[in-house]
Amino acid sequence: MRKSARYTTLAAAGLLALSSLTACANDAASTASTGSGKGTKVKIMVGGLDKVIYLPAMLTQRLGYFDAEGLDVELLTEPAGVQAETALVAGQVQGTVGFYDHTLDLQTKGKAVESVVQFSRAPGEVEVVSTKAAGDITSPKDFKGKKLGITSLGSSTDFLTKYLAVKNGVKVSDFSPVAVGAGATFVSALQQGSIDGGMTTDPTVATILDKKAGKVLVDMRTPEGSQQALGGPYPSSSLYMQTDWVNGHKDTVQKLVNAFVKTLKWMSTHSADEIAAKMPADYAQGDKALYTQSIKSTLPMFTADGVMPQNGPETVEKVLKAFNTNIQNADVDLSKTYTTEFVEAAK
């Protein structure tokens, strides 16, 4: 059964950002993993291959499930989801592993894009505060006047930070979002005081806690955490593709979804240690125990079947409407942003 959504236009600034990102996407992208060279060729851009929230992308390849479906999948990586989104819109790749909320954002810009398999039911994101600022920031109510790290402007970390602020009575103009990426750049910004806090994912969260560089303020790595912070399930990590391409390549899309659903099922029956053992050694950055812990902390966010969580799209819509003036009064119809056609067939 196909689900869809139609949105009115977001800010013109969004289009400008999209255009500028498209211009430099070729330079920013890097190949992280090459396919087998056999079968149908598909390029997928991931908004950070080493992020645990996007773990199913690499894990599917490591388990051999793409090959089993007769696919030659090339995984590429960008540091932020919004850049991965741009690569898809520019036609450089056939699919993007990124946050579902980008499908809603792109609909407002006249781009028909849909999630074909949903990896998660929670954001997997954590709002952290630096050890130095921990006394001043005890909840999102204290965001006013603060510098808050995000991966990049227009990213899902940007969206969620704005929502937490508005929900807690802080205007988006009252704090400063700072694009610091993830991993070492985020940790460094936190330690050096370039940001007072920020939103990031594992393994960056695990590194921050291990280095005692900061502490957790809002934890959205579990369905319970998502419910508390956002008021419902928040489908995030997914494989989304341009609708025209999906409709013209249903057999290939079905094979991709089959592979990812197998991976999600495998993850639901294996431990964090077993999952970590399947991943590239360099993802652990020399500390396998810490990497395994980061997987364990994030595992609750993943679905076991790839199905869109009930009421998930409505939660995403509510979050975006809370801070985006262009869609607050829009007649939103949640269609064309996801389809369950392929996951139903995979089951």
Coordinates of C-alpha atoms in Angstrom, one line a residue:
M1 CA 0.0 0.0 0.0
R2 CA 1.5 3.3 -1.1
K3 CA 1.5 6.3 1.3
S4 CA 2.3 9.8 0.2
A5 CA 2.4 13.5 1.2
R6 CA 2.1 16.9 -0.4
Y7 CA 3.6 20.0 1.1
T8 CA 3.6 23.7 0.4
T9 CA 6.8 25.5 0.0
L10 CA 9.5 26.0 2.7
A11 CA 11.7 29.0 2.9
A12 CA 13.4 30.2 -0.3
A13 CA 16.6 29.9 1.6
G14 CA 16.2 26.2 1.5
L15 CA 16.2 26.2 -2.3
L16 CA 19.3 28.4 -2.4
A17 CA 21.1 26.0 0.0
L18 CA 20.0 23.1 -2.1
S19 CA 21.4 24.7 -5.3
S20 CA 24.7 25.6 -3.7
L21 CA 25.1 22.1 -2.3
T22 CA 24.3 20.5 -5.6
A23 CA 27.2 22.5 -7.2
C24 CA 29.8 21.1 -4.8
A25 CA 28.4 17.6 -4.3
N26 CA 30.8 16.0 -6.7
D27 CA 33.8 17.3 -4.7
A28 CA 32.4 16.4 -1.3
A29 CA 31.4 12.8 -2.0
S30 CA 33.8 10.0 -1.4
T31 CA 33.5 6.3 -2.2
A32 CA 33.4 4.3 1.0
S33 CA 32.6 0.8 -0.4
T34 CA 32.6 -0.6 -3.9
G35 CA 30.1 -3.2 -5.0
S36 CA 30.9 -6.7 -6.2
G37 CA 30.9 -5.7 -9.9
K38 CA 28.3 -8.3 -10.6
G39 CA 24.5 -7.8 -11.0
T40 CA 22.4 -4.6 -11.3
K41 CA 24.5 -1.5 -10.4
V42 CA 23.1 0.9 -7.8
K43 CA 24.7 3.8 -6.1
I44 CA 23.6 4.8 -2.6
M45 CA 24.8 7.9 -0.8
V46 CA 24.9 7.6 3.0
G47 CA 24.9 10.6 5.4
G48 CA 27.9 9.3 7.2
L49 CA 28.6 5.6 6.7
D50 CA 30.4 5.2 10.1
K51 CA 27.4 6.6 12.0
V52 CA 25.6 3.9 14.0
I53 CA 22.2 5.3 12.9
Y54 CA 23.1 4.3 9.3
L55 CA 24.7 1.0 10.2
P56 CA 22.3 -1.1 8.1
A57 CA 23.9 0.2 4.9
M58 CA 27.3 -1.2 5.4
L59 CA 26.1 -4.2 7.4
T60 CA 23.9 -5.3 4.5
Q61 CA 27.0 -5.3 2.2
R62 CA 29.1 -7.1 4.8
L63 CA 26.5 -9.8 5.3
G64 CA 26.4 -10.4 1.5
Y65 CA 22.7 -9.6 1.2
F66 CA 23.1 -7.2 -1.8
D67 CA 25.1 -9.9 -3.7
A68 CA 22.4 -12.5 -2.8
E69 CA 19.8 -10.3 -4.5
G70 CA 21.9 -9.9 -7.6
L71 CA 22.8 -6.3 -6.9
D72 CA 26.1 -4.5 -7.3
V73 CA 25.7 -1.7 -4.7
E74 CA 28.3 1.0 -4.4
L75 CA 28.1 2.8 -1.1
L76 CA 29.3 6.4 -0.9
T77 CA 29.4 8.8 2.0
E78 CA 28.8 12.4 2.8
P79 CA 29.3 13.9 6.3
A80 CA 25.7 15.1 6.7
G81 CA 22.3 13.9 5.6
V82 CA 21.4 17.2 3.8
Q83 CA 24.4 16.7 1.5
A84 CA 23.4 13.1 0.9
E85 CA 20.0 14.4 0.0
T86 CA 21.5 16.8 -2.5
A87 CA 23.4 14.0 -4.3
L88 CA 20.1 12.2 -4.8
V89 CA 18.3 15.3 -6.2
A90 CA 21.3 16.0 -8.5
G91 CA 20.9 12.5 -10.0
Q92 CA 24.4 11.4 -8.9
V93 CA 23.0 8.4 -7.0
Q94 CA 19.9 6.2 -7.1
G95 CA 19.2 6.2 -3.4
T96 CA 20.1 7.9 -0.1
V97 CA 20.3 6.4 3.3
G98 CA 19.3 9.3 5.5
F99 CA 16.5 10.7 7.7
Y100 CA 12.9 10.3 6.5
D101 CA 12.2 14.0 7.3
H102 CA 14.1 15.0 4.2
T103 CA 11.4 13.5 2.1
L104 CA 8.9 16.0 3.6
D105 CA 11.3 18.8 3.2
L106 CA 12.0 17.9 -0.5
Q107 CA 8.2 17.7 -1.2
T108 CA 7.9 21.3 -0.3
K109 CA 10.5 22.1 -2.9
G110 CA 8.7 20.2 -5.6
K111 CA 10.8 17.1 -5.4
A112 CA 8.9 13.8 -5.3
V113 CA 11.0 11.5 -3.0
E114 CA 9.9 8.6 -0.9
S115 CA 11.2 6.3 1.8
V116 CA 11.0 2.7 0.5
V117 CA 12.2 1.0 3.7
Q118 CA 12.3 2.4 7.2
F119 CA 15.3 1.5 9.4
S120 CA 14.2 3.2 12.5
R121 CA 11.4 4.3 14.9
A122 CA 13.4 6.9 16.9
P123 CA 16.0 9.6 15.8
G124 CA 19.0 8.0 17.4
E125 CA 20.1 11.5 18.2
V126 CA 21.4 12.8 21.5
E127 CA 21.6 16.4 22.7
V128 CA 24.8 16.8 24.7
V129 CA 26.2 19.7 26.7
S130 CA 29.8 20.4 27.4
T131 CA 31.2 19.7 30.9
K132 CA 31.8 23.4 31.3
A133 CA 28.3 24.4 30.3
A134 CA 26.5 21.6 32.1
G135 CA 25.6 23.9 35.0
D136 CA 24.0 26.5 32.7
I137 CA 22.1 24.1 30.4
T138 CA 19.9 21.7 32.4
S139 CA 17.1 21.5 29.8
P140 CA 16.3 22.9 26.3
K141 CA 14.7 25.8 28.1
D142 CA 18.3 27.1 28.7
F143 CA 19.2 27.2 24.9
K144 CA 18.7 30.9 24.7
G145 CA 22.0 32.7 24.0
K146 CA 23.9 29.4 23.5
K147 CA 25.9 28.0 20.6
L148 CA 24.6 24.6 19.7
G149 CA 26.4 22.2 17.4
I150 CA 24.6 20.5 14.4
T151 CA 26.0 18.5 11.5
S152 CA 25.0 21.2 9.0
L153 CA 22.4 23.8 8.3
G154 CA 19.2 22.2 7.0
S155 CA 20.2 18.8 8.5
S156 CA 17.9 16.7 10.7
T157 CA 20.1 17.7 13.7
D158 CA 19.2 21.3 12.8
F159 CA 15.5 20.4 12.5
L160 CA 15.4 18.5 15.8
T161 CA 17.4 21.2 17.7
K162 CA 14.9 23.9 16.6
Y163 CA 12.0 21.7 17.7
L164 CA 13.4 21.1 21.1
A165 CA 14.0 24.8 21.5
V166 CA 10.5 25.9 20.3
K167 CA 8.8 23.2 22.4
N168 CA 10.5 24.6 25.5
G169 CA 9.7 28.2 24.8
V170 CA 12.9 29.3 23.1
K171 CA 12.7 31.0 19.7
V172 CA 14.9 29.7 16.9
S173 CA 16.4 33.2 16.7
D174 CA 17.4 33.1 20.4
F175 CA 20.3 30.6 19.9
S176 CA 23.1 30.1 17.4
P177 CA 23.3 26.8 15.4
V178 CA 26.9 26.0 14.5
A179 CA 27.8 23.5 11.8
V180 CA 30.5 21.2 13.2
G181 CA 29.8 17.9 11.5
A182 CA 30.2 14.8 13.6
G183 CA 33.0 12.7 15.1
A184 CA 36.3 14.4 15.9
T185 CA 35.2 17.8 14.7
F186 CA 32.2 17.8 17.0
V187 CA 34.2 16.6 19.9
S188 CA 36.8 19.2 19.3
A189 CA 34.3 22.0 19.1
L190 CA 32.8 20.9 22.4
Q191 CA 36.1 20.7 24.1
Q192 CA 37.4 24.0 22.8
G193 CA 34.2 25.9 23.7
S194 CA 33.2 26.6 20.1
I195 CA 29.8 25.2 21.1
D196 CA 28.1 24.9 24.4
G197 CA 26.3 21.7 23.4
G198 CA 24.9 20.1 20.4
M199 CA 23.1 17.2 18.7
T200 CA 25.0 14.1 17.5
T201 CA 24.9 10.3 17.3
D202 CA 27.0 7.3 18.2
P203 CA 29.8 6.7 18.1
T204 CA 30.4 10.4 18.7
V205 CA 28.2 10.3 21.8
A206 CA 30.2 7.4 23.3
T207 CA 33.5 9.2 22.6
I208 CA 32.2 12.4 24.3
L209 CA 31.2 10.4 27.4
D210 CA 34.4 8.4 27.4
K211 CA 36.5 11.6 27.3
K212 CA 34.3 13.3 29.9
A213 CA 33.9 16.2 27.4
G214 CA 30.2 16.4 28.0
K215 CA 27.0 14.8 29.3
V216 CA 23.7 13.7 27.9
L217 CA 20.9 16.3 28.1
V218 CA 18.2 14.7 25.8
D219 CA 18.5 11.0 24.7
M220 CA 16.5 10.0 21.7
R221 CA 18.1 6.7 20.9
T222 CA 15.1 4.7 22.1
P223 CA 11.4 4.7 21.3
E224 CA 10.8 5.8 24.9
G225 CA 13.2 8.7 24.5
S226 CA 11.6 9.7 21.2
Q227 CA 8.1 9.6 22.9
Q228 CA 9.3 11.8 25.7
A229 CA 11.2 14.4 23.6
L230 CA 9.0 14.5 20.5
G231 CA 5.6 13.1 21.5
G232 CA 5.7 10.0 19.4
P233 CA 7.7 7.6 17.3
Y234 CA 10.1 9.5 15.0
P235 CA 11.1 7.5 11.9
S236 CA 14.5 8.7 11.0
S237 CA 17.1 6.4 9.1
S238 CA 15.7 5.1 5.9
L239 CA 16.4 4.4 2.3
Y240 CA 14.7 7.1 0.2
M241 CA 14.7 7.5 -3.5
Q242 CA 13.1 9.7 -6.2
T243 CA 9.6 8.5 -6.9
D244 CA 10.0 8.5 -10.7
W245 CA 13.0 6.2 -10.4
V246 CA 11.2 3.9 -8.0
N247 CA 8.2 3.6 -10.3
G248 CA 10.5 2.8 -13.3
H249 CA 12.7 0.3 -11.5
K250 CA 10.4 -1.6 -9.1
D251 CA 12.3 -4.9 -9.5
T252 CA 15.6 -3.3 -8.4
V253 CA 13.9 -1.4 -5.5
Q254 CA 12.3 -4.7 -4.4
K255 CA 15.7 -6.4 -4.3
L256 CA 17.2 -3.5 -2.3
V257 CA 14.4 -3.6 0.2
N258 CA 14.6 -7.4 0.5
A259 CA 18.3 -7.1 1.4
F260 CA 17.7 -4.4 4.0
V261 CA 14.8 -6.2 5.6
K262 CA 17.0 -9.3 5.9
T263 CA 19.6 -7.1 7.7
L264 CA 17.1 -5.5 10.1
K265 CA 15.8 -9.0 11.0
W266 CA 19.4 -10.2 11.5
M267 CA 20.2 -7.2 13.7
S268 CA 17.1 -8.0 15.9
T269 CA 18.5 -11.4 16.7
H270 CA 22.1 -10.7 17.2
S271 CA 24.1 -8.8 19.9
A272 CA 26.0 -5.6 19.7
D273 CA 29.2 -7.6 19.9
E274 CA 28.2 -9.8 16.9
I275 CA 27.2 -6.7 14.9
A276 CA 30.4 -4.9 15.7
A277 CA 32.4 -7.9 14.5
K278 CA 30.8 -7.7 11.1
M279 CA 31.7 -4.0 10.6
P280 CA 34.9 -2.6 9.1
A281 CA 37.7 -2.6 11.7
D282 CA 38.4 1.1 11.2
Y283 CA 34.9 2.1 12.3
A284 CA 36.0 1.3 15.9
Q285 CA 38.8 3.8 15.7
G286 CA 41.1 1.7 17.8
D287 CA 38.5 1.1 20.6
K288 CA 36.4 -1.9 19.8
A289 CA 34.7 -2.0 23.3
L290 CA 33.6 1.6 23.0
Y291 CA 32.3 1.1 19.4
T292 CA 30.4 -2.0 20.6
Q293 CA 28.9 0.0 23.4
S294 CA 27.8 2.7 21.0
I295 CA 26.0 0.1 18.9
K296 CA 24.3 -1.3 22.0
S297 CA 23.1 2.1 23.0
T298 CA 21.6 2.8 19.6
L299 CA 20.1 -0.6 18.7
P300 CA 16.7 0.1 20.3
M301 CA 16.0 2.7 17.6
F302 CA 15.9 0.1 14.7
T303 CA 12.8 -1.6 13.3
A304 CA 12.9 -5.4 12.8
D305 CA 11.0 -5.4 9.6
G306 CA 11.5 -2.1 7.7
V307 CA 7.9 -1.0 8.2
M308 CA 7.0 2.6 8.8
P309 CA 6.0 3.0 12.5
Q310 CA 2.4 3.8 13.1
N311 CA 1.8 7.6 13.6
G312 CA 5.5 8.2 12.7
P313 CA 4.9 10.5 9.7
E314 CA 2.5 12.5 11.8
T315 CA 5.1 13.1 14.5
V316 CA 7.6 14.2 11.9
E317 CA 5.0 16.6 10.4
K318 CA 4.3 18.0 13.9
V319 CA 8.0 18.6 14.5
L320 CA 8.6 20.4 11.2
K321 CA 5.5 22.5 11.6
A322 CA 6.5 23.7 15.1
F323 CA 9.4 25.9 13.8
N324 CA 8.8 26.2 10.1
T325 CA 6.5 29.2 9.4
N326 CA 5.9 28.2 5.8
I327 CA 4.1 25.0 6.6
Q328 CA 2.5 25.9 9.9
N329 CA -0.8 26.7 8.2
A330 CA -0.4 24.4 5.2
D331 CA -2.9 21.8 4.3
V332 CA -0.6 18.8 4.7
D333 CA -1.5 15.5 3.2
L334 CA 0.9 12.7 4.3
S335 CA 1.3 11.1 0.9
K336 CA 4.2 10.6 -1.5
T337 CA 6.8 10.6 1.3
Y338 CA 6.9 6.8 1.9
T339 CA 5.6 3.5 0.6
T340 CA 5.0 0.2 2.3
E341 CA 4.7 -1.6 -1.0
F342 CA 8.1 -3.2 -1.0
V343 CA 8.5 -4.0 2.7
E344 CA 5.1 -5.8 2.6
A345 CA 6.3 -7.9 -0.4
A346 CA 9.6 -8.6 1.4
K347 CA 7.8 -10.1 4.4

